[in-house]
Coordinates of C-alpha atoms in Angstrom, one line a residue:
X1 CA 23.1 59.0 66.4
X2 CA 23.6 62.5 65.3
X3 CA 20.5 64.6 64.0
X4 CA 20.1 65.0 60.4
X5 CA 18.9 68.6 58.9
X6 CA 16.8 69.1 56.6
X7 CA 18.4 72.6 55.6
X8 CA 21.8 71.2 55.0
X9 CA 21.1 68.5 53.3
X10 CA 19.4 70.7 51.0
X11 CA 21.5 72.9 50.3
X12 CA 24.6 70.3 50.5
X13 CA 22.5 68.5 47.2
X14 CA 22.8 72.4 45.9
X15 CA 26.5 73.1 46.6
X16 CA 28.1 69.7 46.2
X17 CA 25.6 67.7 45.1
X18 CA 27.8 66.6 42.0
X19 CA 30.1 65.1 44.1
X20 CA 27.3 63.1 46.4
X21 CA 27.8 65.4 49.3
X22 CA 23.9 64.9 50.2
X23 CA 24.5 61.4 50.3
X24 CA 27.5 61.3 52.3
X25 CA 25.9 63.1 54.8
X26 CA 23.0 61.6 55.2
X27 CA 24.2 57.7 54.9
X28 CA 27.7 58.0 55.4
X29 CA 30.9 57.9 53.4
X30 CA 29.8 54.0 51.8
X31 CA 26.5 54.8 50.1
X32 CA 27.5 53.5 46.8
X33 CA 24.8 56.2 45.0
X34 CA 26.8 59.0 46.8
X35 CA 30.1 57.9 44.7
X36 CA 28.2 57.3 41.7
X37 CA 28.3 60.7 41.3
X38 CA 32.1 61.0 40.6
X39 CA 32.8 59.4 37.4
X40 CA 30.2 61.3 36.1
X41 CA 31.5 64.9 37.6
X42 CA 35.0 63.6 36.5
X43 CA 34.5 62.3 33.1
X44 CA 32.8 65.5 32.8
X45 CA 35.0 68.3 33.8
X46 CA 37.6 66.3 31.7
X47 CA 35.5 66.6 28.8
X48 CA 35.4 70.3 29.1
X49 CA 39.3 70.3 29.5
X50 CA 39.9 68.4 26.3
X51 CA 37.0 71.2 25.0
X52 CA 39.4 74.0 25.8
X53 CA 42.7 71.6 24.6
X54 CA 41.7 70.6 21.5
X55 CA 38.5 73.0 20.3
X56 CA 35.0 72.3 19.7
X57 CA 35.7 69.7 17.2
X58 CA 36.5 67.0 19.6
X59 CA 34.5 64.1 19.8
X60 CA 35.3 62.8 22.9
X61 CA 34.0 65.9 24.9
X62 CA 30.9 65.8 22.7
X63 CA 30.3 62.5 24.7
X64 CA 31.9 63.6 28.3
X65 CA 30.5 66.8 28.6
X66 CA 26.4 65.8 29.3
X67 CA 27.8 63.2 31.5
X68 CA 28.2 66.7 33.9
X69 CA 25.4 68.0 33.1
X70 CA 23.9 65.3 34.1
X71 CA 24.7 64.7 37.5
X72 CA 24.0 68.6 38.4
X73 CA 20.7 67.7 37.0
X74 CA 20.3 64.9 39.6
X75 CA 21.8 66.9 42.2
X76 CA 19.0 69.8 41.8
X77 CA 17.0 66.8 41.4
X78 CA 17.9 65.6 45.1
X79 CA 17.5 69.4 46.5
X80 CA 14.3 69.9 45.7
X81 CA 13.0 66.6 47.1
X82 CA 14.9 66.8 50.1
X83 CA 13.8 70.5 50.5
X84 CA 9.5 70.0 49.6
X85 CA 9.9 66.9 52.3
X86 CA 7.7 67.8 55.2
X87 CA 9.4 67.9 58.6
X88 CA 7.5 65.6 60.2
X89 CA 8.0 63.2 57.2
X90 CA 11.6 64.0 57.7
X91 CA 12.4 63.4 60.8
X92 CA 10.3 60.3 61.2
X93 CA 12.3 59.3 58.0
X94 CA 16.0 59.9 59.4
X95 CA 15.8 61.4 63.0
X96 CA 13.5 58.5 64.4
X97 CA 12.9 59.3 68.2
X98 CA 14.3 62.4 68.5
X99 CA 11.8 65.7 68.7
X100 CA 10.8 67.3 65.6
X101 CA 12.3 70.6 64.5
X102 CA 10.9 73.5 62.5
X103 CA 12.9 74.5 59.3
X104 CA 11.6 77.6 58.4
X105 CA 12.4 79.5 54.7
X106 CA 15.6 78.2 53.9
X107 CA 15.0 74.9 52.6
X108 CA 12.7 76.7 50.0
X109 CA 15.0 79.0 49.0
X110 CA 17.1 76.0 48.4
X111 CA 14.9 74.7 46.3
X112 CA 14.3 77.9 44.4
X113 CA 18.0 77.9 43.7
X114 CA 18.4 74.2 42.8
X115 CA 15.0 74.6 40.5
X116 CA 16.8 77.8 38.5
X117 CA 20.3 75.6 38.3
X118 CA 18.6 72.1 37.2
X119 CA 16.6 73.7 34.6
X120 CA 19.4 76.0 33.2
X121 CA 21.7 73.3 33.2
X122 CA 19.3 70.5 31.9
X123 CA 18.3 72.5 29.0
X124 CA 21.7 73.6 28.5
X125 CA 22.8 69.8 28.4
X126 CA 19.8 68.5 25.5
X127 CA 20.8 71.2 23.6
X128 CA 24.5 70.6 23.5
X129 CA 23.8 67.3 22.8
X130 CA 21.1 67.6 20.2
X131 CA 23.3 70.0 18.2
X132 CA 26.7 67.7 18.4
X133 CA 24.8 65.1 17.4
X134 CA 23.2 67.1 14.1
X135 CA 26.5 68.3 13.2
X136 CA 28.0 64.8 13.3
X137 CA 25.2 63.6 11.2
X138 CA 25.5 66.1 8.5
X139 CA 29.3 65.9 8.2
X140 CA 30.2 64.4 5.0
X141 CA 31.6 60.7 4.9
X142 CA 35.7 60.6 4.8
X143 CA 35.5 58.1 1.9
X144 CA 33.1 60.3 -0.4
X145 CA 34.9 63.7 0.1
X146 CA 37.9 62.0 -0.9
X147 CA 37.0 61.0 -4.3
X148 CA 37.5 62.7 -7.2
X149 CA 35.5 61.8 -10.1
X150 CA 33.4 64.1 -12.9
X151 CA 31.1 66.5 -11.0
X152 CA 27.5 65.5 -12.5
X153 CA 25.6 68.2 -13.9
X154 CA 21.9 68.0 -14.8
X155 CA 20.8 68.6 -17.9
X156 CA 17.1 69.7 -18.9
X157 CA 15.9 67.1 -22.1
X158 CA 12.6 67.9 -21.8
X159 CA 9.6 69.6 -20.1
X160 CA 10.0 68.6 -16.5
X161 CA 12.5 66.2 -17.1
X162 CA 16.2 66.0 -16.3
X163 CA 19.0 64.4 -17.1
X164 CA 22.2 64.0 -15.2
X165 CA 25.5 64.0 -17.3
X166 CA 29.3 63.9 -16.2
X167 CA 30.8 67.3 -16.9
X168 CA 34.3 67.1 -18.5
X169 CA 37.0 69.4 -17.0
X170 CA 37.8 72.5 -18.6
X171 CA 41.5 71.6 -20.2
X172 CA 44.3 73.9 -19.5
X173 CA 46.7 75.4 -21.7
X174 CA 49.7 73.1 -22.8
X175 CA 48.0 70.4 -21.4
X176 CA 47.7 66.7 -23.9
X177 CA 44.0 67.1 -23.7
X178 CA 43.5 70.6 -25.7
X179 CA 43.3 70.2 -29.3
X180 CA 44.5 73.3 -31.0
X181 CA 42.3 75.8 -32.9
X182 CA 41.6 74.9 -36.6
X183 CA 42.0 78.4 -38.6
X184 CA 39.3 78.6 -40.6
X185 CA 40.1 79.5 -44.5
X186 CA 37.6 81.4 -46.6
X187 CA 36.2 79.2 -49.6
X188 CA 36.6 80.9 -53.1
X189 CA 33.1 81.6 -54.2
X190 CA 31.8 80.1 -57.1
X191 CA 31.6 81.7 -60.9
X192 CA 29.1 83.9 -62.2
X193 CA 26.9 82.7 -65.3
X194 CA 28.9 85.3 -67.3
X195 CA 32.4 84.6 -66.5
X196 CA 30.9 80.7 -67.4
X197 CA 29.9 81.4 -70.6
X198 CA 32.7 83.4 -71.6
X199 CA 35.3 80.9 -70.9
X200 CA 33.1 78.7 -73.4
X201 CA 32.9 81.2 -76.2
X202 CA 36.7 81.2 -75.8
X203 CA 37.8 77.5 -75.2
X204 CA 35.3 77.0 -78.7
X205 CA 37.1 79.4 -81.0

């Protein structure tokens, strides 16, 4: 039975812990949690393909690309517990009977490095989501933007009151909905009181 390190296996869950290397390494090529890792990594790197194919509009990367961030996030995860693990813990845990060994600073630098990557990419992950999913919820429905109909316009009836009314389209020129401009003719004024009488005097003699 080989020996086990706690170093390596640290920084194994830093390097290639997306792909289960930790897990491999420490269980063998059939741990079933060491391949879980790969649809994730997969599915996410494919979502970032389609990203850089198809723009930021896709959908389908909205939904890939945390699955990526998500198993770095588990792989820092795994770094940092296999690295704050004390050694006699460790090697009574996976190098039972064998004399224990000192580790020294590089497990902890490991876990400095997989604490700076896991937080980075963690936040980086909720906030990729939590904006997709806000832009997806604010995008207008298909069926509504396709209407067309009168544009309601609100009208003020009274003191803090409105009223919402249909507003007619302006009607273009030539069109069978404009009515052609009545010209307006000047009335003839109406007779003085002294062109009245005169016409009487006159129609009596």
């Amino acid at each position: 039975m080989r020996y086990r390190s706690k170093t390596l296996t640290t920084w194994l869950a830093v390097l290639g812990g997306a792909l289960g290397l930790h897990r491999f390494y420490l269980r063998g090529p059939r741990d079933p949690w060491g391949w879980l890792y790969w649809p994730l990594t997969l599915a996410g790197l494919a979502g970032v393909q389609r990203m850089r194919a198809f723009g930021q509009d896709d959908r389908i990367a909205w939904l890939l690309i945390p699955l990526l961030g998500l198993a770095i996030s588990a792989a820092m995860l795994s770094a940092i517990v296999h690295g704050l693990t004390p050694d006699e813990t460790w090697d009574a845990r996976h190098n039972p009977g064998r004399p224990g060994r000192r580790t020294g600073w590089l497990p902890v630098l490991g876990v400095i490095t997989a604490l700076l990557i896991g937080a980075t990419v963690l936040m980086g992950t909720i906030a990729f989501a939590g904006q997709r999913f806000f832009e997806w919820r604010l995008q207008p429905a298909p069926a509504a933007a396709g209407r067309r109909g009168p544009i309601p316009e609100t009208v003020r009836t009274a003191p803090g009151r409105h009223s919402t009314r249909a507003q007619r389209p302006a009607p273009t020129p030539g069109s069978s909905g404009s009515r052609p401009r009545r010209c307006c003719r000047p009335r003839p004024s109406a007779p003085s009181p002294r062109c009245a009488s005169s016409r009487r005097r006159r129609s009596r003699r």
